[in-house]
XYZ file of N, CA, C and O in Angstrom:
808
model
N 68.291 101.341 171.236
C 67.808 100.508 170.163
C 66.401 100.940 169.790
O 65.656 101.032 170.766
N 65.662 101.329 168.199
C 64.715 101.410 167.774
C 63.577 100.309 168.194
O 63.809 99.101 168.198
N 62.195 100.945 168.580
C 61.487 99.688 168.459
C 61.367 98.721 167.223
O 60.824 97.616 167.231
N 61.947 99.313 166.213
C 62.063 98.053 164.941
C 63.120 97.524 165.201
O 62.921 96.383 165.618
N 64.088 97.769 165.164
C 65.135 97.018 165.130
C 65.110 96.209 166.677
O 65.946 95.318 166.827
N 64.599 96.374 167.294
C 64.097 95.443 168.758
C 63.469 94.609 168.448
O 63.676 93.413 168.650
N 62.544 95.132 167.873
C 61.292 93.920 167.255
C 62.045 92.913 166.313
O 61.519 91.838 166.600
N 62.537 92.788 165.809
C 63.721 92.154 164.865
C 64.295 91.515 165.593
O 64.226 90.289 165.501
N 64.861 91.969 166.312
C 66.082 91.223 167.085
C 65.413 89.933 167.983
O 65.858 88.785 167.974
N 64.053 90.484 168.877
C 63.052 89.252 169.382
C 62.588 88.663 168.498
O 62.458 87.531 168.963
N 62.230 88.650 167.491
C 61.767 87.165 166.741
C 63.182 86.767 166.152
O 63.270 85.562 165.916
N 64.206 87.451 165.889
C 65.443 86.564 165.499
C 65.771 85.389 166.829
O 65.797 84.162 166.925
N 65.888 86.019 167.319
C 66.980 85.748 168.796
C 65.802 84.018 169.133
O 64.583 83.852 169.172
N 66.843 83.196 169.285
C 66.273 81.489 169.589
C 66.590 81.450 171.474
O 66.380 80.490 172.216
N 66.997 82.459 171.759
C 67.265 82.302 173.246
C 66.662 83.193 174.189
O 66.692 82.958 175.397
N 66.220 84.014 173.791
C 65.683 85.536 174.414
C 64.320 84.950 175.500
O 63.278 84.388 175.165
N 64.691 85.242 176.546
C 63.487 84.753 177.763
C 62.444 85.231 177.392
O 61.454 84.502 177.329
N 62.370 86.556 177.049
C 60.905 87.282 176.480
C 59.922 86.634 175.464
O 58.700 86.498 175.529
N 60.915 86.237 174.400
C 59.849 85.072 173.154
C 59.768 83.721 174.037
O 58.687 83.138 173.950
N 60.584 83.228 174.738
C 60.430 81.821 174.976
C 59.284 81.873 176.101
O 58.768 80.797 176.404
N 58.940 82.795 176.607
C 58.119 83.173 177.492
C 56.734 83.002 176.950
O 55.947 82.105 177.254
N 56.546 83.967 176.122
C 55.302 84.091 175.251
C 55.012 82.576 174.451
O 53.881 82.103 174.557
N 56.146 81.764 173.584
C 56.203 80.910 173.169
C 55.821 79.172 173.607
O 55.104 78.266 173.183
N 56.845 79.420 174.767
C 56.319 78.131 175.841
C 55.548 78.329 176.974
O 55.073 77.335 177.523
N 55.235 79.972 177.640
C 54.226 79.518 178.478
C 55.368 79.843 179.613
O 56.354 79.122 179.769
N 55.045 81.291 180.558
C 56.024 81.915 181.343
C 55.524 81.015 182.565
O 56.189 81.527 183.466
N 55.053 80.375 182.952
C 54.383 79.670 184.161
C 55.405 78.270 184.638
O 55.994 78.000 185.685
N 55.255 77.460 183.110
C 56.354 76.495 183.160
C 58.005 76.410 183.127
O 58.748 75.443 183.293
N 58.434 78.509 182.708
C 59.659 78.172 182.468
C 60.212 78.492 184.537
O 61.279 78.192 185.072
N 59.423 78.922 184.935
C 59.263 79.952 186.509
C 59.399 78.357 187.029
O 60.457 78.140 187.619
N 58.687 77.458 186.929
C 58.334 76.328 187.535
C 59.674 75.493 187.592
O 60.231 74.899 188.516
N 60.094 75.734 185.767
C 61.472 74.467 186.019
C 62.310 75.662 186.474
O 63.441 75.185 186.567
N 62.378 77.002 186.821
C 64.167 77.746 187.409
C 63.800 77.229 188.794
O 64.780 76.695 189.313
N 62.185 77.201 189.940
C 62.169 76.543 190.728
C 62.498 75.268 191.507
O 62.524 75.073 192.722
N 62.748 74.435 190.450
C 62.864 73.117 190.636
C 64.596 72.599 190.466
O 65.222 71.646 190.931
N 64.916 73.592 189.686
C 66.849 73.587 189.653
C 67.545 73.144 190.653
O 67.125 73.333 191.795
N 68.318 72.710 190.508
C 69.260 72.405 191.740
C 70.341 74.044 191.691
O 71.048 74.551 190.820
N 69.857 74.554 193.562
C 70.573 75.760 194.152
C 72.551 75.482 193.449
O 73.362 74.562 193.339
N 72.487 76.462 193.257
C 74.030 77.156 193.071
C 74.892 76.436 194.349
O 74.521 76.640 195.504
N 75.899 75.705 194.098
C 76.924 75.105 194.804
C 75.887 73.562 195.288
O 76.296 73.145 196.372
N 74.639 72.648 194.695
C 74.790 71.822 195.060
C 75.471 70.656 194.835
O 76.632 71.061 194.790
N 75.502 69.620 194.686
C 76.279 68.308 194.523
C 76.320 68.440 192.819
O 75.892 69.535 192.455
N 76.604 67.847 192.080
C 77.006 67.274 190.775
C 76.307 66.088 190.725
O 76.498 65.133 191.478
N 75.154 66.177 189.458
C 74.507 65.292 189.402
C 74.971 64.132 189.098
O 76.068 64.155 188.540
N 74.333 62.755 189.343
C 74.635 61.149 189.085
C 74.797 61.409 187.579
O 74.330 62.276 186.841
N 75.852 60.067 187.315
C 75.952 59.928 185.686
C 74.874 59.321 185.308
O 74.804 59.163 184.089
N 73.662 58.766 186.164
C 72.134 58.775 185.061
C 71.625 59.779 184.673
O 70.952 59.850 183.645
N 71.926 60.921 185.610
C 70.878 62.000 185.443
C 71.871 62.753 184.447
O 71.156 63.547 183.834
N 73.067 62.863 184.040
C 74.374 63.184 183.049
C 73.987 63.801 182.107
O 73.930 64.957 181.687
N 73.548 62.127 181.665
C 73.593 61.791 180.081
C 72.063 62.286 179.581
O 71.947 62.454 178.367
N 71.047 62.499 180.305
C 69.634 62.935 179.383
C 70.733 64.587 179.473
O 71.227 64.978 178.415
N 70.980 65.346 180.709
C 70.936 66.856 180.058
C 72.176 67.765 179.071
O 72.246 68.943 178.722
N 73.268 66.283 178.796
C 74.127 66.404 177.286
C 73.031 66.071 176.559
O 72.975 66.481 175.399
N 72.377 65.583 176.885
C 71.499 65.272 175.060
C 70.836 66.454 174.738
O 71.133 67.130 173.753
N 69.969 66.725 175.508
C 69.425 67.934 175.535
C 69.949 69.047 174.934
O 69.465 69.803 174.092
N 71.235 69.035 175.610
C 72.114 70.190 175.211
C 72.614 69.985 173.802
O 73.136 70.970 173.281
N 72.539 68.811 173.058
C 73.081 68.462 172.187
C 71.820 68.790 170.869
O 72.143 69.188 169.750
N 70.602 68.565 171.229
C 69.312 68.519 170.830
C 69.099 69.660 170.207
O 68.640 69.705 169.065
N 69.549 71.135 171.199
C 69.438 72.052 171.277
C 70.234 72.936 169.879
O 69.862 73.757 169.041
N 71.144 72.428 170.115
C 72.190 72.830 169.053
C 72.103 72.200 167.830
O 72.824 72.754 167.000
N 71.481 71.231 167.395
C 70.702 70.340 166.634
C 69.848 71.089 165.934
O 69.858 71.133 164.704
N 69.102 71.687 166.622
C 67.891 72.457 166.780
C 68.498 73.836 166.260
O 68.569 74.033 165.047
N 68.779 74.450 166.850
C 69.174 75.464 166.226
C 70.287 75.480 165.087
O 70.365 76.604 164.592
N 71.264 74.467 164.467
C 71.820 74.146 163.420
C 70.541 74.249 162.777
O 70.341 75.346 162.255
N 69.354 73.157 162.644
C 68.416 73.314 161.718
C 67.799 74.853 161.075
O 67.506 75.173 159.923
N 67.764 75.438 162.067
C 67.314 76.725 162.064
C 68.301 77.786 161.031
O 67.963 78.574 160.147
N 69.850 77.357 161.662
C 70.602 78.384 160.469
C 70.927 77.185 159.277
O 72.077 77.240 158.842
N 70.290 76.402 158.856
C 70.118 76.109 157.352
C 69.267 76.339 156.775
O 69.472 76.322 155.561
N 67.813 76.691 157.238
C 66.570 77.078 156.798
C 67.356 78.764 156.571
O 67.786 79.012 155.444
N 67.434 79.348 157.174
C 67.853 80.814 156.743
C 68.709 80.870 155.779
O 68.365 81.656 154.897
N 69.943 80.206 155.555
C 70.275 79.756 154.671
C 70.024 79.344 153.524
O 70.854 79.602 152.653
N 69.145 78.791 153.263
C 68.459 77.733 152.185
C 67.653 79.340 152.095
O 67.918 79.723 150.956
N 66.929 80.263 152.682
C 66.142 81.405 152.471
C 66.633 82.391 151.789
O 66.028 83.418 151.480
N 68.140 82.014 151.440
C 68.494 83.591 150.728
C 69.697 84.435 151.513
O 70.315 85.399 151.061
N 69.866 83.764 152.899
C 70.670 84.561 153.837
C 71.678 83.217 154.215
O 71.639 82.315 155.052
N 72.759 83.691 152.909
C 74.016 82.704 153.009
C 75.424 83.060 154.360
O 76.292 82.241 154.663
N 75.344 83.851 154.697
C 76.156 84.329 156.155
C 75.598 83.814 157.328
O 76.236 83.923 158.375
N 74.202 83.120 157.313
C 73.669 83.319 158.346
C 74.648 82.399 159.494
O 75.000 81.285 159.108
N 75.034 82.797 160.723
C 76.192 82.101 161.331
C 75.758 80.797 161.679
O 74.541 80.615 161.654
N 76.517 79.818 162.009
C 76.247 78.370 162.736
C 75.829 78.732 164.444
O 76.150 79.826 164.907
N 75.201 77.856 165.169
C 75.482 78.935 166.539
C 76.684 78.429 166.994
O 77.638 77.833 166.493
N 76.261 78.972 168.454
C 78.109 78.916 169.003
C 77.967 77.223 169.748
O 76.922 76.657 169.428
N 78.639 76.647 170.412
C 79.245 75.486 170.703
C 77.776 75.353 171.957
O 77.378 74.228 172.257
N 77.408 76.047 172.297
C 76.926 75.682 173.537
C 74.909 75.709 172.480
O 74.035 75.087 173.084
N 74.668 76.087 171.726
C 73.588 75.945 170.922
C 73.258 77.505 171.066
O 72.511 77.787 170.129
N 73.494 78.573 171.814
C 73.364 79.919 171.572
C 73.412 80.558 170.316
O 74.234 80.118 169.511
N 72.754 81.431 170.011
C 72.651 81.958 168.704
C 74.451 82.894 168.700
O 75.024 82.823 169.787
N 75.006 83.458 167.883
C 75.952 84.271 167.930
C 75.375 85.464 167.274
O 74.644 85.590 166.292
N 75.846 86.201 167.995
C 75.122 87.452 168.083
C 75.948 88.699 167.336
O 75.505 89.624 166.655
N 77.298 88.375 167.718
C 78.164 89.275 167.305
C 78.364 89.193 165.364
O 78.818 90.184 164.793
N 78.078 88.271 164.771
C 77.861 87.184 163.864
C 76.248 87.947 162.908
O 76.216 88.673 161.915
N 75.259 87.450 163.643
C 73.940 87.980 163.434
C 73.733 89.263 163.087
O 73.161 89.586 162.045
N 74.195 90.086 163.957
C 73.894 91.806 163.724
C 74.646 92.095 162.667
O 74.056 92.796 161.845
N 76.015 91.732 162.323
C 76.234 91.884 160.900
C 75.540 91.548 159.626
O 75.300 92.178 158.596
N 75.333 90.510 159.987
C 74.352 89.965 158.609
C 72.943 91.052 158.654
O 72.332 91.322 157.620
N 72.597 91.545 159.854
C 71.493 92.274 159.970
C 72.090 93.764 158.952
O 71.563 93.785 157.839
N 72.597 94.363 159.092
C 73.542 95.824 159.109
C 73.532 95.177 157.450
O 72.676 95.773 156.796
N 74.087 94.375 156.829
C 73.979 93.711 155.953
C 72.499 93.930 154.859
O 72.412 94.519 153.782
N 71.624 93.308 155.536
C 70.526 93.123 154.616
C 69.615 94.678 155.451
O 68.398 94.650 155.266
N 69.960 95.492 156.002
C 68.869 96.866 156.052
C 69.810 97.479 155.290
O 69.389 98.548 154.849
N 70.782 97.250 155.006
C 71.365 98.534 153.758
C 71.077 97.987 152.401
O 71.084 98.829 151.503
N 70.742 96.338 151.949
C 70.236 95.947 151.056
C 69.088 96.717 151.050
O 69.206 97.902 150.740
N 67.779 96.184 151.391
C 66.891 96.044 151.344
C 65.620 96.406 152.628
O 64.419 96.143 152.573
N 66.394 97.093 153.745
C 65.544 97.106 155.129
C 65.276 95.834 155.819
O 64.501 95.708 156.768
N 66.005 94.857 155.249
C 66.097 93.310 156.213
C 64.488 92.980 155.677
O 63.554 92.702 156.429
N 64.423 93.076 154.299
C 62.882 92.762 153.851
C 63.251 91.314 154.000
O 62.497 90.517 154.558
N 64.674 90.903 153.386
C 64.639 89.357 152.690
C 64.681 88.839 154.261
O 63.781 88.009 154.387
N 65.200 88.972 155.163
C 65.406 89.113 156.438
C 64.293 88.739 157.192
O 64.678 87.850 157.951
N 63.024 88.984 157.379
C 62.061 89.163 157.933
C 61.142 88.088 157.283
O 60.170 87.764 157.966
N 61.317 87.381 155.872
C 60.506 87.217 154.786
C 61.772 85.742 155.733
O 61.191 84.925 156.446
N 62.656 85.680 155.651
C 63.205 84.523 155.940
C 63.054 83.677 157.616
O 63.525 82.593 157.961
N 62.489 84.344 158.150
C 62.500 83.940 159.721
C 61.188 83.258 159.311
O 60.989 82.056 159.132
N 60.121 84.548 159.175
C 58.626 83.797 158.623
C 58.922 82.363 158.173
O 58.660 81.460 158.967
N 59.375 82.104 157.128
C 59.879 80.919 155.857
C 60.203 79.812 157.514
O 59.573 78.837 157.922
N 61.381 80.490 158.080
C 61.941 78.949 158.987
C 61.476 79.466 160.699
O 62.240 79.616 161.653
N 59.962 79.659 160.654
C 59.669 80.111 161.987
C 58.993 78.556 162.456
O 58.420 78.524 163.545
N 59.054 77.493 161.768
C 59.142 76.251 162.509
C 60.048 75.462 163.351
O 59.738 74.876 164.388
N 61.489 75.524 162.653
C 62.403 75.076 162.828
C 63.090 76.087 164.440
O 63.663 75.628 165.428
N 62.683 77.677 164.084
C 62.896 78.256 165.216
C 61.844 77.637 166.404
O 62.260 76.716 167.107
N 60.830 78.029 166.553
C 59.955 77.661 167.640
C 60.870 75.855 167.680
O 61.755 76.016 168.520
N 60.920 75.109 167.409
C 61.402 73.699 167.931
C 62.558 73.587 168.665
O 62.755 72.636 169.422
N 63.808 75.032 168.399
C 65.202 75.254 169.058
C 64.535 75.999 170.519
O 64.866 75.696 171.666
N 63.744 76.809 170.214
C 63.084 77.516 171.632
C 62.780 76.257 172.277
O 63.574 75.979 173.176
N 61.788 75.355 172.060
C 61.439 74.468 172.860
C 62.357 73.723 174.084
O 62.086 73.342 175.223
N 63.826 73.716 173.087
C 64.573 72.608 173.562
C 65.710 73.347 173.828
O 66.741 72.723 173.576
N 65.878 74.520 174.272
C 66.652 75.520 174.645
C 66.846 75.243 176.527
O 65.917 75.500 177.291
N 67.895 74.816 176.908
C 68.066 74.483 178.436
C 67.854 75.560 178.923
O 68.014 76.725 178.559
N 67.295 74.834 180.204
C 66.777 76.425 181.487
C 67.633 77.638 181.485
O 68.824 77.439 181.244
N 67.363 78.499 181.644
C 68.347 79.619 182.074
C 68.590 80.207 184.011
O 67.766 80.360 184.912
N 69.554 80.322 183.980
C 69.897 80.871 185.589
C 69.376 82.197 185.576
O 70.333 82.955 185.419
N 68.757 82.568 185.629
C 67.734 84.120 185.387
C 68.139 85.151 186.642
O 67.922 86.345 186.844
N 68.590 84.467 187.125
C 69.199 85.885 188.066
C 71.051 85.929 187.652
O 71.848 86.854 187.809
N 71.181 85.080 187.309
C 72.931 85.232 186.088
C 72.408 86.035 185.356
O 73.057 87.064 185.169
N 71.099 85.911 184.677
C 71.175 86.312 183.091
C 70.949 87.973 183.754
O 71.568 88.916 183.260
N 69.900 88.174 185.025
C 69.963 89.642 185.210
C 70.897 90.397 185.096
O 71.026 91.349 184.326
N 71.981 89.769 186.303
C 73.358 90.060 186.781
C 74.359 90.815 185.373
O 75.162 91.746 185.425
N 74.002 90.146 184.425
C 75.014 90.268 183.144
C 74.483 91.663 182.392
O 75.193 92.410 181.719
N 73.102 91.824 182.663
C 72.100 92.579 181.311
C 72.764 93.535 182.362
O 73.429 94.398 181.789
N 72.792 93.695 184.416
C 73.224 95.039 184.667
C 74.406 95.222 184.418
O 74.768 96.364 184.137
N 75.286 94.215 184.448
C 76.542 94.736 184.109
C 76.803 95.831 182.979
O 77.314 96.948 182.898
N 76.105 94.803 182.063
C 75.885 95.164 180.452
C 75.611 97.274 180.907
O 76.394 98.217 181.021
N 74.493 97.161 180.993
C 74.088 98.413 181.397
C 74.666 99.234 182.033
O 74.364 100.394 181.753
N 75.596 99.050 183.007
C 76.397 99.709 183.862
C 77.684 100.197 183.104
O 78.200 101.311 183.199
N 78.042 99.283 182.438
C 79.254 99.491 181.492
C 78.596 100.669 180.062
O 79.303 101.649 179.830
N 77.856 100.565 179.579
C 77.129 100.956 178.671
C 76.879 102.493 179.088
O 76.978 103.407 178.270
N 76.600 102.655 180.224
C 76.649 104.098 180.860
C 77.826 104.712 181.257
O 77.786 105.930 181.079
N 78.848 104.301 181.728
C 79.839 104.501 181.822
C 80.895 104.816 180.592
O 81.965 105.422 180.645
N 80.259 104.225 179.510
C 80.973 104.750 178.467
C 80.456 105.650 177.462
O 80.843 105.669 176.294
N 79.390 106.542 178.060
C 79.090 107.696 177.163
C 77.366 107.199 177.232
O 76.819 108.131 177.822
N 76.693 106.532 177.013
C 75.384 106.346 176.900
C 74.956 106.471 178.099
O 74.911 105.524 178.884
N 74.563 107.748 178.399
C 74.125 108.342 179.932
C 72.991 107.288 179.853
O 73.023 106.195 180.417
N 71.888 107.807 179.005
C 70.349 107.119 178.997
C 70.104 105.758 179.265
O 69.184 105.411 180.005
N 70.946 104.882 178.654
C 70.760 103.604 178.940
C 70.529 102.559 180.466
O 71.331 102.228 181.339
N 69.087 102.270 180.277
C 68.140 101.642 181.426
C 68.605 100.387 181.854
O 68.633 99.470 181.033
N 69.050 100.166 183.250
C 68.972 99.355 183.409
C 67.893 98.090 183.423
O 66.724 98.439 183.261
N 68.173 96.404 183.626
C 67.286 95.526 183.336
C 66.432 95.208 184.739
O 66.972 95.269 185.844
N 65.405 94.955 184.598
C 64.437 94.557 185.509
C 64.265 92.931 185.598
O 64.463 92.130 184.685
N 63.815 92.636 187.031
C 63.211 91.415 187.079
C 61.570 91.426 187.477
O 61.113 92.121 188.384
N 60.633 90.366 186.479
C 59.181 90.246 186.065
C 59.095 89.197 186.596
O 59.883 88.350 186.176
N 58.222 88.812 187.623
C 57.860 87.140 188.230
C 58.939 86.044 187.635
O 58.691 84.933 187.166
N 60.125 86.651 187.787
C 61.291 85.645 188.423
C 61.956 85.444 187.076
O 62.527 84.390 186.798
N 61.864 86.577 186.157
C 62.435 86.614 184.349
C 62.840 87.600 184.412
O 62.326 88.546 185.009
N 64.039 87.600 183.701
C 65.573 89.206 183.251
C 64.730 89.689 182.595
O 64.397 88.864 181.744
N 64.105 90.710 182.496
C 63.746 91.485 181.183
C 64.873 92.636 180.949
O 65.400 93.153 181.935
N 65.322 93.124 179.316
C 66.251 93.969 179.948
C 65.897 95.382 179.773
O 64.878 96.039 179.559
N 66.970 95.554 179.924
C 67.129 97.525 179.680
C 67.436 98.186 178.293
O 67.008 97.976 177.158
N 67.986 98.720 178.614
C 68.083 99.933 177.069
C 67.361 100.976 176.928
O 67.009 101.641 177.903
N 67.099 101.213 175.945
C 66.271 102.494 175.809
C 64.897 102.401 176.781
O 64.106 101.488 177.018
N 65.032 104.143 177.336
C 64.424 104.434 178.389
C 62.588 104.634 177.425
O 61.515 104.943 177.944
N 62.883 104.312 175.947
C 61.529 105.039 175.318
C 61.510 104.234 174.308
O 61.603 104.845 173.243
N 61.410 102.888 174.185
C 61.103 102.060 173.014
C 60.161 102.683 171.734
O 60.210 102.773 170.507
N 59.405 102.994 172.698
C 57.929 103.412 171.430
C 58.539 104.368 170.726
O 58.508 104.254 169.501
N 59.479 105.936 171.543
C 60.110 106.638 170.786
C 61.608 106.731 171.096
O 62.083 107.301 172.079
N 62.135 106.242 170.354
C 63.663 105.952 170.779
C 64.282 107.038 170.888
O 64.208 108.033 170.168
N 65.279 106.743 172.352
C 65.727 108.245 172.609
C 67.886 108.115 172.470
O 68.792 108.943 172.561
N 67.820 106.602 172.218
C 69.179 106.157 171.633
C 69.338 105.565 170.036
O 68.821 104.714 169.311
N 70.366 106.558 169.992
C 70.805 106.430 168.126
C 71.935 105.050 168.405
O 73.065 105.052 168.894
N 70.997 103.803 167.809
C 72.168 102.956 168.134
C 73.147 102.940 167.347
O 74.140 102.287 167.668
N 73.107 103.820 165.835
C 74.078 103.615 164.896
C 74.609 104.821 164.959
O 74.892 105.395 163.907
N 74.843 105.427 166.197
C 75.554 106.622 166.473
C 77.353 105.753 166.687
O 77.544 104.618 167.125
N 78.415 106.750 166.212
C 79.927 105.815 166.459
C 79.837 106.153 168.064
O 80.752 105.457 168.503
N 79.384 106.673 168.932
C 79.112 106.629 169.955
C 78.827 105.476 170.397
O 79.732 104.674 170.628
N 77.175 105.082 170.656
C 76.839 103.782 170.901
C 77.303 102.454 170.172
O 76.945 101.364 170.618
N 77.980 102.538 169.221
C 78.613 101.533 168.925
C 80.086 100.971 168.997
O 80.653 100.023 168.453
N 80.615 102.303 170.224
C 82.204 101.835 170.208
C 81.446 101.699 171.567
O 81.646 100.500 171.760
N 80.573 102.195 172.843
C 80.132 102.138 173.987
C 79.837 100.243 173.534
O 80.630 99.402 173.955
N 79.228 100.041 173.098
C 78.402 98.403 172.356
C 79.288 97.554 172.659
O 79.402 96.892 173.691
N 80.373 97.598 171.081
C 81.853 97.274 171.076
C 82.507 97.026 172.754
O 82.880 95.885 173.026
N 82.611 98.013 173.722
C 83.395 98.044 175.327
C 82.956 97.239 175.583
O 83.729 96.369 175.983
N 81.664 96.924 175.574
C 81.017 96.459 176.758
C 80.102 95.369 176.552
O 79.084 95.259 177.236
N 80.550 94.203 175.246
C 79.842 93.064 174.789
C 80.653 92.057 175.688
O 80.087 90.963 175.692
N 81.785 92.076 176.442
C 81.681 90.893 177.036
C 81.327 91.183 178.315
O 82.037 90.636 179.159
N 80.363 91.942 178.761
C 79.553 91.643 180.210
C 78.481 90.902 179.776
O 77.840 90.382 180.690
N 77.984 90.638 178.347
C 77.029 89.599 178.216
C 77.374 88.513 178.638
O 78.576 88.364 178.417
N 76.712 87.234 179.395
C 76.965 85.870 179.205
C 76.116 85.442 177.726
O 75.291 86.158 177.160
N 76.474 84.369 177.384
C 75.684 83.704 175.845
C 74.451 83.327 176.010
O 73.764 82.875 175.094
N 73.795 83.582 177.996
C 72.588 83.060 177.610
C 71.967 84.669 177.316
O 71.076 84.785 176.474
N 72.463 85.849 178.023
C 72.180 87.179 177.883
C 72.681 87.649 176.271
O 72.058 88.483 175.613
N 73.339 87.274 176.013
C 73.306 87.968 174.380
C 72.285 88.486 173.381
O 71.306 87.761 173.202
N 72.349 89.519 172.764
C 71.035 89.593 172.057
C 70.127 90.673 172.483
O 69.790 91.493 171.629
N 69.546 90.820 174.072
C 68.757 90.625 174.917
C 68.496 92.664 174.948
O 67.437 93.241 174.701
N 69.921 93.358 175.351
C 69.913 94.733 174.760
C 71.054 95.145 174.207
O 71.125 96.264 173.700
């Protein structure tokens, strides 16, 4: 992936640990994956239930708002997200592929600016992520991705307890043609080792 079209994809993306990081403050998101309840504990009380459906409900709320502002901007495809408040991704990059053969994703870029309120408020209220799931998926992602012809492709790292991912071994100078039919039938193989909170991500 180009560093532009990366750069694009992080201020699109309402889920990406990297903006929500910078956005809310990497200290507090480290604090609440600390405070989680461990993998296989009990099932929380139906008091404690009903605040984190809302949340979850909030979220998707939240990001509905977000694809009507893009919408209302000029970018009538822009997708609904998916059921769980995740952006859809598979959805997104078309509309992207879309407006850089228009225009270089000018209207694109000119439209996030326009609803970069409504985004920052879906980040806010975006539920924790399992960050060593989300690693787990970006290597899969990566592992599969190499295996199908994209020797180069880097695997993802973990940063004080955050997935960052992989991909190109040379952001600044990209050393993968992502619009090669190569990397995009390799893409195509190997999009469901993403989970929906990893989507996006490389």
């Amino acid at each position: 992936m180009s560093s532009e079209t990366r750069s694009r994809r992080l201020a699109a993306l309402l889920a990406l640990p990297l903006v929500l990081s910078a956005a809310c403050g990497g200290e507090k998101q480290e604090a609440d994956i600390a405070s989680a309840n461990p993998p296989g504990a009990a099932a929380p009380s139906t008091s404690s239930a009903a605040p984190q459906a809302e949340g979850k409900s909030a979220f998707y709320d939240a990001q509905l708002a977000y694809t009507q502002c893009m919408r209302k901007e000029g970018l009538k495809n822009w997708p609904d997200p998916l059921l769980s408040g995740y952006a859809d991704w598979t959805k997104i990059e078309v509309v992207q592929e879309e407006e850089e053969r228009k225009d270089s994703q000018t209207k694109l870029s000119a439209a996030m600016q326009a609803c970069k309120e409504p985004m920052q408020k879906a980040m806010q209220l975006e539920p924790e992520k399992d960050q060593q799931k989300v690693y787990e998926s970006l290597l899969a992602h990566a592992q599969c991705m190499r295996a199908n012809g994209v020797s180069k492709f880097t695997n993802p790292t973990m940063l004080n307890g955050i997935a960052q991912p992989g991909g190109d071994p040379s952001p600044v100078s990209p050393q993968l043609n992502t619009n090669s039919p190569a990397y995009k039938q390799a893409e195509t193989a190997c999009r469901d080792k993403l989970i929906e909170q990893a989507q996006g991500m490389q």
